[in-house]
PDB file of C-alpha atoms in Angstrom:
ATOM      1  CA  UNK I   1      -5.895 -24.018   0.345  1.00 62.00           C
ATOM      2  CA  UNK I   2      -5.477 -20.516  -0.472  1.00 71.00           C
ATOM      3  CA  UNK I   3      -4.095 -18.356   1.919  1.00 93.00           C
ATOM      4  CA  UNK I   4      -5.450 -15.239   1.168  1.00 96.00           C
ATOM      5  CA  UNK I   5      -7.942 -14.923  -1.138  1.00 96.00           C
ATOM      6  CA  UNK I   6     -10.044 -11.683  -2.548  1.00 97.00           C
ATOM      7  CA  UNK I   7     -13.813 -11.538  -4.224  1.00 97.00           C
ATOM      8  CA  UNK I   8     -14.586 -10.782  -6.997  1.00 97.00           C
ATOM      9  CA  UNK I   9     -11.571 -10.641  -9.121  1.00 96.00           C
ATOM     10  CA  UNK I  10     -13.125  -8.235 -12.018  1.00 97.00           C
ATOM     11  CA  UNK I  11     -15.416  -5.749 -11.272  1.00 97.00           C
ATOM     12  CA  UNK I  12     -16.789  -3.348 -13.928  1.00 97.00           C
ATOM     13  CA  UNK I  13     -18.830  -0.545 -12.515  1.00 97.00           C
ATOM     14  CA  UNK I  14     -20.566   2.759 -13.248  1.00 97.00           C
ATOM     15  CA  UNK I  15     -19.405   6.070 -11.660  1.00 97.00           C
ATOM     16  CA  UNK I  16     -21.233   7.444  -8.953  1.00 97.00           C
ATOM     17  CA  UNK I  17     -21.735   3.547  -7.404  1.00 97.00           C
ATOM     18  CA  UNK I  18     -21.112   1.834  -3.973  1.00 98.00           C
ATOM     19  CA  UNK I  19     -19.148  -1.589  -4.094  1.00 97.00           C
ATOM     20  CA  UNK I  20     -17.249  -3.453  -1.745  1.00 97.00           C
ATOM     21  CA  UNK I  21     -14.340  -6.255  -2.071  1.00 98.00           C
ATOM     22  CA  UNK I  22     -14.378  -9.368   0.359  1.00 97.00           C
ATOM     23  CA  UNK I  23     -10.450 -10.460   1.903  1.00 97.00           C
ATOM     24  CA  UNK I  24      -9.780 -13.495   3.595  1.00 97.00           C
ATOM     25  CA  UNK I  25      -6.966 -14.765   5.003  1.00 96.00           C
ATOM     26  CA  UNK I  26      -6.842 -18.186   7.107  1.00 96.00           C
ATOM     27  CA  UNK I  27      -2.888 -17.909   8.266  1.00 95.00           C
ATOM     28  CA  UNK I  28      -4.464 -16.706  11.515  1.00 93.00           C
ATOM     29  CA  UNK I  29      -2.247 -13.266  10.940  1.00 93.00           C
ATOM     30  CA  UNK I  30      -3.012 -10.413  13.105  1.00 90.00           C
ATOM     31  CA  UNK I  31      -2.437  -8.112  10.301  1.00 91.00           C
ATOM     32  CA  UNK I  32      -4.295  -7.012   7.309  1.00 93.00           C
ATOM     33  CA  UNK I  33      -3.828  -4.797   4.559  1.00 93.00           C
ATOM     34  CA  UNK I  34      -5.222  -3.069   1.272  1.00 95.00           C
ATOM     35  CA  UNK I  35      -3.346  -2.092  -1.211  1.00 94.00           C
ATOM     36  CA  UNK I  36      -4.268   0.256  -4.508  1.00 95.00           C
ATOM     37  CA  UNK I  37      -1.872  -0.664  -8.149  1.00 95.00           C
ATOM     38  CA  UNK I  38      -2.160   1.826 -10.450  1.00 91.00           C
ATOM     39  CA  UNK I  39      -1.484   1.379 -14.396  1.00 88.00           C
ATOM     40  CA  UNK I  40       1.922   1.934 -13.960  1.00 85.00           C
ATOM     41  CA  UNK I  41       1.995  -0.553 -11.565  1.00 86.00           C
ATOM     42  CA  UNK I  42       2.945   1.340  -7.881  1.00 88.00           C
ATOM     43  CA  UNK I  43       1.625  -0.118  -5.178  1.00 90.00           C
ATOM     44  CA  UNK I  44       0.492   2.335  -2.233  1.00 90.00           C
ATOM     45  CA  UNK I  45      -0.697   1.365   0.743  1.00 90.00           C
ATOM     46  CA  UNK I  46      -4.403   2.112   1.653  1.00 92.00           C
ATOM     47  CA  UNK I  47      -4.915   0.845   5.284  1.00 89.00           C
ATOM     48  CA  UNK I  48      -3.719  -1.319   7.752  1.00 88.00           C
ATOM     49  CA  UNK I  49      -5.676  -3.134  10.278  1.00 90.00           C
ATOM     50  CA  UNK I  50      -3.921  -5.107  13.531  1.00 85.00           C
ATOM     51  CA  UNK I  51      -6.029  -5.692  16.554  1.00 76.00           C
ATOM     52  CA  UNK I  52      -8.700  -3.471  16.193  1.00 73.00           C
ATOM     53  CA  UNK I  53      -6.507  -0.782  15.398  1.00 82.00           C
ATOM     54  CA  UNK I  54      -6.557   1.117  12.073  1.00 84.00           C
ATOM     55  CA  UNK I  55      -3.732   3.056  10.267  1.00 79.00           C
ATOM     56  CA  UNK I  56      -5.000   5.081   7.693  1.00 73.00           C
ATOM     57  CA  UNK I  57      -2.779   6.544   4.803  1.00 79.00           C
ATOM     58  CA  UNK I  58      -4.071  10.666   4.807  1.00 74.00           C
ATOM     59  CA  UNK I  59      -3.814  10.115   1.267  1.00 85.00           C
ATOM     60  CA  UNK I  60      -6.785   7.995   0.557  1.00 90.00           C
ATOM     61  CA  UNK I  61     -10.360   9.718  -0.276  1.00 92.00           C
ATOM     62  CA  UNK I  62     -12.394   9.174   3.157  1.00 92.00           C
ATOM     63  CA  UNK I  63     -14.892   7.266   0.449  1.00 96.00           C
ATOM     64  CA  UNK I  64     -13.077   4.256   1.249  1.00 95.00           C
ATOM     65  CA  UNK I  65     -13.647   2.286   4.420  1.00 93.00           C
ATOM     66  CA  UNK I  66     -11.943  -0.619   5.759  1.00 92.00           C
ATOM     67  CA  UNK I  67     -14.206  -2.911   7.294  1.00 91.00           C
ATOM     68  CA  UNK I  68     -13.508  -6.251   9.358  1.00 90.00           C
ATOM     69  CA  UNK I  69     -16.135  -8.413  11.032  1.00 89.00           C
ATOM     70  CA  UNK I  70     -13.510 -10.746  12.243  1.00 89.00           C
ATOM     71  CA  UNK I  71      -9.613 -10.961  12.369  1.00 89.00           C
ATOM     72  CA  UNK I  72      -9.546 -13.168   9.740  1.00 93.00           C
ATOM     73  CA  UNK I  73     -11.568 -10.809   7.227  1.00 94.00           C
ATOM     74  CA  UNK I  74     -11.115  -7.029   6.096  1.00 94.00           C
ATOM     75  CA  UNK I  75     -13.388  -6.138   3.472  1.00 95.00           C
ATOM     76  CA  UNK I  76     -13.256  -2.595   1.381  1.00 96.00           C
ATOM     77  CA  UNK I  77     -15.871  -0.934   1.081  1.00 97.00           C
ATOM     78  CA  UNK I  78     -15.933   1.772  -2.025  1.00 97.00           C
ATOM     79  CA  UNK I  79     -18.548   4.493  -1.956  1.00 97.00           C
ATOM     80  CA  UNK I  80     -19.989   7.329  -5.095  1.00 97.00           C
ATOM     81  CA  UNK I  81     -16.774   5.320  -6.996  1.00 97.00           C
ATOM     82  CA  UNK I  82     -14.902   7.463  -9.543  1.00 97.00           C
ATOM     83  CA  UNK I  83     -13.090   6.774 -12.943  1.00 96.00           C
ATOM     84  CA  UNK I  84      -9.536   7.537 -10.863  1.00 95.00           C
ATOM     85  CA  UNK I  85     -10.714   4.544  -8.785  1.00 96.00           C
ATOM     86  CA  UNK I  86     -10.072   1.910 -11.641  1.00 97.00           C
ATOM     87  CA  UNK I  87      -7.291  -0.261 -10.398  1.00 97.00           C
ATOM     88  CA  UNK I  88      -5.905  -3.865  -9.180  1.00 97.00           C
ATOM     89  CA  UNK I  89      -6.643  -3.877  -5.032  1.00 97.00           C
ATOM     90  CA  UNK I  90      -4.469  -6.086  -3.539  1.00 97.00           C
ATOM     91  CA  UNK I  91      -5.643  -7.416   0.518  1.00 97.00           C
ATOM     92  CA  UNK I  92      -2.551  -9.051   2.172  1.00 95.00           C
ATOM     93  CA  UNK I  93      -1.850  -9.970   5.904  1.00 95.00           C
ATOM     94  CA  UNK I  94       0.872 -10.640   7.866  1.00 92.00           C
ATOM     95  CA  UNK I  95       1.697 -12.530  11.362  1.00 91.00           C
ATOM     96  CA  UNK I  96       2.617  -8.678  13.069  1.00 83.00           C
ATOM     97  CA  UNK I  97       2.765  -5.777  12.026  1.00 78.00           C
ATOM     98  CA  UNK I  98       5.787  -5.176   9.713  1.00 76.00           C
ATOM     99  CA  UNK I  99       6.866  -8.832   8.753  1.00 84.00           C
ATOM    100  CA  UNK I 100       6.414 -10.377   5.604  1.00 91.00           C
ATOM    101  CA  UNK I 101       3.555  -9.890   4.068  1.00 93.00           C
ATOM    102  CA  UNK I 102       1.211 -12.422   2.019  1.00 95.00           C
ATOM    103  CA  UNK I 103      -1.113 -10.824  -0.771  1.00 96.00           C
ATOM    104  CA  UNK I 104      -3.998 -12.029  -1.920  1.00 96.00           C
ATOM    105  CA  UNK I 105      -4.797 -12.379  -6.289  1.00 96.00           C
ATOM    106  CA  UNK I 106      -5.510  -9.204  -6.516  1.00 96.00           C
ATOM    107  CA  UNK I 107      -9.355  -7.557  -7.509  1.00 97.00           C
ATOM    108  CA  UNK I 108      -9.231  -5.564 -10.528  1.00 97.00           C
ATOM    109  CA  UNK I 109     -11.519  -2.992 -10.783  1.00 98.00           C
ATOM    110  CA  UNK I 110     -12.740  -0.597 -14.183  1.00 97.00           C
ATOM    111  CA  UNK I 111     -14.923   1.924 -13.602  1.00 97.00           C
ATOM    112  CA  UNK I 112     -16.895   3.409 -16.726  1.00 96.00           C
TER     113      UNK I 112
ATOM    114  CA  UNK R   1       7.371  11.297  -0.587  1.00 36.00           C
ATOM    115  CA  UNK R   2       8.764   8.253  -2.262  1.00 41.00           C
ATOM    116  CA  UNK R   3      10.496   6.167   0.445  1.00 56.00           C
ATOM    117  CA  UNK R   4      11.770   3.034  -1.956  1.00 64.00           C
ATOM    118  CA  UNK R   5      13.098   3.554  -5.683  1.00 73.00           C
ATOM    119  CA  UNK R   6      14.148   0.421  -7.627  1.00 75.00           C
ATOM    120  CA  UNK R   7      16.596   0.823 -10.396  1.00 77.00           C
ATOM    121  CA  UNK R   8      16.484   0.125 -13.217  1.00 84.00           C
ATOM    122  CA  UNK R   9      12.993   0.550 -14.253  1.00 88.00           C
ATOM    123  CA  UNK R  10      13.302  -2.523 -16.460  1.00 92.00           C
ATOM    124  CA  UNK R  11      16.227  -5.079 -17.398  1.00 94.00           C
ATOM    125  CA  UNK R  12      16.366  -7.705 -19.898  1.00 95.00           C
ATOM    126  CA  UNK R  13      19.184 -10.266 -19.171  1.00 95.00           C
ATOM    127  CA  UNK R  14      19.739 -14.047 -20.906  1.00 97.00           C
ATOM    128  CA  UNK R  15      18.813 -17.161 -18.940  1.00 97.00           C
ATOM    129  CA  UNK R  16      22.047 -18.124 -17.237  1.00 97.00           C
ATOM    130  CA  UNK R  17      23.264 -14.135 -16.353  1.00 97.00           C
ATOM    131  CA  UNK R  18      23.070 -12.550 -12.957  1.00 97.00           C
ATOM    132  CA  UNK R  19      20.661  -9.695 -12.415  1.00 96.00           C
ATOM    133  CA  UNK R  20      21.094  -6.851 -10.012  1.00 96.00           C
ATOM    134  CA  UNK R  21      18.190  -4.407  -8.920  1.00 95.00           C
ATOM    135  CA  UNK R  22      18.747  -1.680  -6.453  1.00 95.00           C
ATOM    136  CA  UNK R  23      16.362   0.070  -4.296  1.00 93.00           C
ATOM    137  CA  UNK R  24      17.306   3.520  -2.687  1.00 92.00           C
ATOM    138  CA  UNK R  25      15.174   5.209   0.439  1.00 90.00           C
ATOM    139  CA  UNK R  26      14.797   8.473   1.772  1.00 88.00           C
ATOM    140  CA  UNK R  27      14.657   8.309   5.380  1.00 86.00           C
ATOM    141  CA  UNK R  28      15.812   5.700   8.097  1.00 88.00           C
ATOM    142  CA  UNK R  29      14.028   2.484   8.264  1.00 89.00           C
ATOM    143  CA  UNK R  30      13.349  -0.739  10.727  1.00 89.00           C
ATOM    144  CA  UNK R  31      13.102  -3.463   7.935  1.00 91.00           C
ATOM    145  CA  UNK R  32      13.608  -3.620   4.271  1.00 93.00           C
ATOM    146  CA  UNK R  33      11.848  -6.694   2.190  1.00 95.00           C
ATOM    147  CA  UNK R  34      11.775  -7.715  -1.481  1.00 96.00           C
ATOM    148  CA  UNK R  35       8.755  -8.928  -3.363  1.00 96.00           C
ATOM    149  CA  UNK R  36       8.265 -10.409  -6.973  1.00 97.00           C
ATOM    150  CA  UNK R  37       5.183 -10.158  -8.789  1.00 96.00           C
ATOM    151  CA  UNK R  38       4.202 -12.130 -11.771  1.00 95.00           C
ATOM    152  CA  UNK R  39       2.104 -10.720 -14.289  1.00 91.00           C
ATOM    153  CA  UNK R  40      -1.261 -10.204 -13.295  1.00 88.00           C
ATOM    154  CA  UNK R  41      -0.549 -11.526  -9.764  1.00 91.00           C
ATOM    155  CA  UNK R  42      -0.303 -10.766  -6.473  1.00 92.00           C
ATOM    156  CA  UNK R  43       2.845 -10.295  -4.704  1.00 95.00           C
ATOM    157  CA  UNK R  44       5.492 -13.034  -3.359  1.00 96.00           C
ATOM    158  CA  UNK R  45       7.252 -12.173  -0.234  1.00 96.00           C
ATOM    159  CA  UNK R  46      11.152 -13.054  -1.034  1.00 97.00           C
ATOM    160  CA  UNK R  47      13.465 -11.557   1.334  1.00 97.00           C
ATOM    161  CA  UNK R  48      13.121  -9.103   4.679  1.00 95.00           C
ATOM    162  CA  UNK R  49      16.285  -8.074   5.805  1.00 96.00           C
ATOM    163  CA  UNK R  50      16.688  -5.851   9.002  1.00 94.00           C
ATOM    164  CA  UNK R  51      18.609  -2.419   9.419  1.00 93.00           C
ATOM    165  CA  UNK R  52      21.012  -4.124  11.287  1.00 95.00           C
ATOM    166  CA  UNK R  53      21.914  -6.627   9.097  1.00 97.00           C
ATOM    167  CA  UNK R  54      24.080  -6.217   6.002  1.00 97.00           C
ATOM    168  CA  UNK R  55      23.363  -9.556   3.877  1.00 98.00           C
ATOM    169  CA  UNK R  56      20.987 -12.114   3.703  1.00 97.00           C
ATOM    170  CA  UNK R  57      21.147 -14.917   1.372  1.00 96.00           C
ATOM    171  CA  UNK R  58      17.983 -17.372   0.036  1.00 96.00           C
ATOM    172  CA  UNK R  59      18.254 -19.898  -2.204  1.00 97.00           C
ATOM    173  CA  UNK R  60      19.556 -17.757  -5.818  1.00 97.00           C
ATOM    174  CA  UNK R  61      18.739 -14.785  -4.069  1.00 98.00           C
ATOM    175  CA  UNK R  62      21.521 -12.645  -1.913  1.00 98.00           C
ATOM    176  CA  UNK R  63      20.218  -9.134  -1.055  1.00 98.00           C
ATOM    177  CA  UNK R  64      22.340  -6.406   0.769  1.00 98.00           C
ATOM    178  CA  UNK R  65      21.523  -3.356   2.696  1.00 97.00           C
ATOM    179  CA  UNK R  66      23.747  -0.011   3.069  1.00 96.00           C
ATOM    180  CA  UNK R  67      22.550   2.174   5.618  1.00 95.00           C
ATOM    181  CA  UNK R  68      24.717   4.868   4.886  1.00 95.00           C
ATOM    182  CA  UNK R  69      24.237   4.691   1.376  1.00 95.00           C
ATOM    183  CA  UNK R  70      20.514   3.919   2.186  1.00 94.00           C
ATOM    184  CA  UNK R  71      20.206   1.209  -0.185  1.00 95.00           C
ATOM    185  CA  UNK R  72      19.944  -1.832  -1.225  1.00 95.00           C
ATOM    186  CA  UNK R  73      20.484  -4.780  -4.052  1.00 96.00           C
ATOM    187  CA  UNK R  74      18.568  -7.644  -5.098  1.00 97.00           C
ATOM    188  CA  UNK R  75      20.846 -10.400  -7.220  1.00 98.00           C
ATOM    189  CA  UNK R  76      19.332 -13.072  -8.829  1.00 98.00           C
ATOM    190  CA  UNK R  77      21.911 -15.804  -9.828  1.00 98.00           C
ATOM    191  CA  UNK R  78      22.115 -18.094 -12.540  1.00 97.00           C
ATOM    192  CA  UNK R  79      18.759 -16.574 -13.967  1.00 97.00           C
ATOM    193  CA  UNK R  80      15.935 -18.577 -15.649  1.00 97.00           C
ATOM    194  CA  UNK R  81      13.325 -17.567 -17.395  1.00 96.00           C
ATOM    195  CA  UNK R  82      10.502 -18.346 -14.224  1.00 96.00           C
ATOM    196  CA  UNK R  83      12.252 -15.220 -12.648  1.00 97.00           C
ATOM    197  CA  UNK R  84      10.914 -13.113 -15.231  1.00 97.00           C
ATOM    198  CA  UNK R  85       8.797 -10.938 -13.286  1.00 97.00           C
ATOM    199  CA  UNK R  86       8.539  -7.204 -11.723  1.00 96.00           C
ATOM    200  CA  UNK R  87      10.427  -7.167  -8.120  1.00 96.00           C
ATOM    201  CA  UNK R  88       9.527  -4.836  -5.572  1.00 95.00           C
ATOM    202  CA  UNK R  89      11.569  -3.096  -2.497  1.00 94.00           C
ATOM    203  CA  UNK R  90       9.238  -2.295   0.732  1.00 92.00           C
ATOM    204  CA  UNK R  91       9.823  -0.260   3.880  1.00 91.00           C
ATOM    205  CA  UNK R  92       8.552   0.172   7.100  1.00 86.00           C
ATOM    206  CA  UNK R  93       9.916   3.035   9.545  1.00 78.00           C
ATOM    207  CA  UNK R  94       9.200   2.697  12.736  1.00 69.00           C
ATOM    208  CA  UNK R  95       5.958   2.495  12.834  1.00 65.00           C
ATOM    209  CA  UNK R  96       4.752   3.769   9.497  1.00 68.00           C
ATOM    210  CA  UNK R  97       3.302   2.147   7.091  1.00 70.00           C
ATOM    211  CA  UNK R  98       4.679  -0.055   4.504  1.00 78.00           C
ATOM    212  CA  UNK R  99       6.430   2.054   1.198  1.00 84.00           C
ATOM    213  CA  UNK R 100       6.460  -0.014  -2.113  1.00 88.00           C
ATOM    214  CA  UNK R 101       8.936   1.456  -4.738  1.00 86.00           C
ATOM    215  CA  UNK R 102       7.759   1.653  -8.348  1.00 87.00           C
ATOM    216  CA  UNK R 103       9.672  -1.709  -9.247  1.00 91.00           C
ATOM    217  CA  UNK R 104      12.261  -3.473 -11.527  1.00 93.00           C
ATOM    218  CA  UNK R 105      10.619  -5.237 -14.386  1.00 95.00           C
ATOM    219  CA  UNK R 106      12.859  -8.031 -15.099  1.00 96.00           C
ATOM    220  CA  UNK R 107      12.763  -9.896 -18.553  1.00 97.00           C
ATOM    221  CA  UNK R 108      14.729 -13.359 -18.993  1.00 97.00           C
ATOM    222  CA  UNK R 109      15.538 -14.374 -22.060  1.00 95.00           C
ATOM    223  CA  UNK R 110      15.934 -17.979 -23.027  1.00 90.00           C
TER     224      UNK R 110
END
């Protein structure tokens, strides 16, 4: 019974092409989230999604696009993807806004 | 800017010692939380601890939060070598988004 769980968890790729990454979460949370790890192994925040309502950080490339067809799924959707784009993405949720957070296995993706 | 910064970057203690991490922020915040991540896994919520509170205790784990100081530390008692792992400090400030410092990469030793 996972509680949050991410496809695929590789993803190899070629510059230049669209992909997207399925979340799920079924702790009926209210909250989602996508997170980037670099190499080094920061996390940043991407986007967060509570009740229809989207935060976006400024600092993500308007390439990426949260999508969610229900509140139990928030899917990221990666367009013309670039070598900087290589990196573990991390969905997570959370009952509100600002309380613990659970993350899913993580998706890593290389792009070549 | 940076909101959380753990320190140290990395600490190897022997199974049985106490480890301390610290995590320092920039600006005022609403919550604080600690997460540990296992290698090549996702995150494990361990402790949220509000800006009015000053300790909070779980299990091993006892974390504290300074406002003034604007930090906080993360000891792990009695260490074993399942806590080997890289532990994370996260804000929020009122209202903004979650800010995950670079993390504490924590070796135990048996």
């Amino acid at each position: 019974d996972t509680a949050v769980s991410q496809t695929p968890k590789y993803l190899v790729t070629q510059m230049g092409n669209d992909k997207s990454i399925k979340c799920e979460q079924n702790l009926g949370h209210d909250t989602m989230y996508w997170y980037k790890q670099d190499s080094k192994k920061f996390l940043k925040i991407m986007f967060s999604y509570n009740n229809k309502e989207l935060i976006i950080n400024e600092t993500v490339p308007n390439r990426f696009s949260p999508k969610s067809p229900d509140k139990a799924h928030l899917n990221l959707h990666i367009n013309s993807l670039e070598l900087g784009d290589s990196a573990v993405y991390f969905c997570a949720s959370s009952l509100y806004q600002y309380n613990e957070q659970f993350f899913g296995p993580g998706t890593r993706l290389t792009v070549l | 800017s940076q909101q959380g910064e753990e320190d140290p970057q990395a600490l190897s203690i022997q199974e049985g010692e106490n480890a301390t991490m610290n995590c320092s922020y920039k600006t005022s915040i609403n919550n604080l939380q600690w997460y540990r991540q296992n290698s090549g896994r996702g995150l494990v919520h361990l402790i949220l601890i509000r800006s009015n509170e000053r300790e909070k205790h779980s299990g091993r784990l006892r974390v504290t939060l300074d406002t003034s100081k604007k930090s906080s530390s993360l000891l792990i008692t009695a260490s074993r070598a399942a806590d080997t792992a890289s532990y994370f400090c996260a804000t929020d400030n009122y209202g903004q988004n979650f800010v995950f410092g670079p993390g504490t990469r924590l070796s135990v030793l048996p």
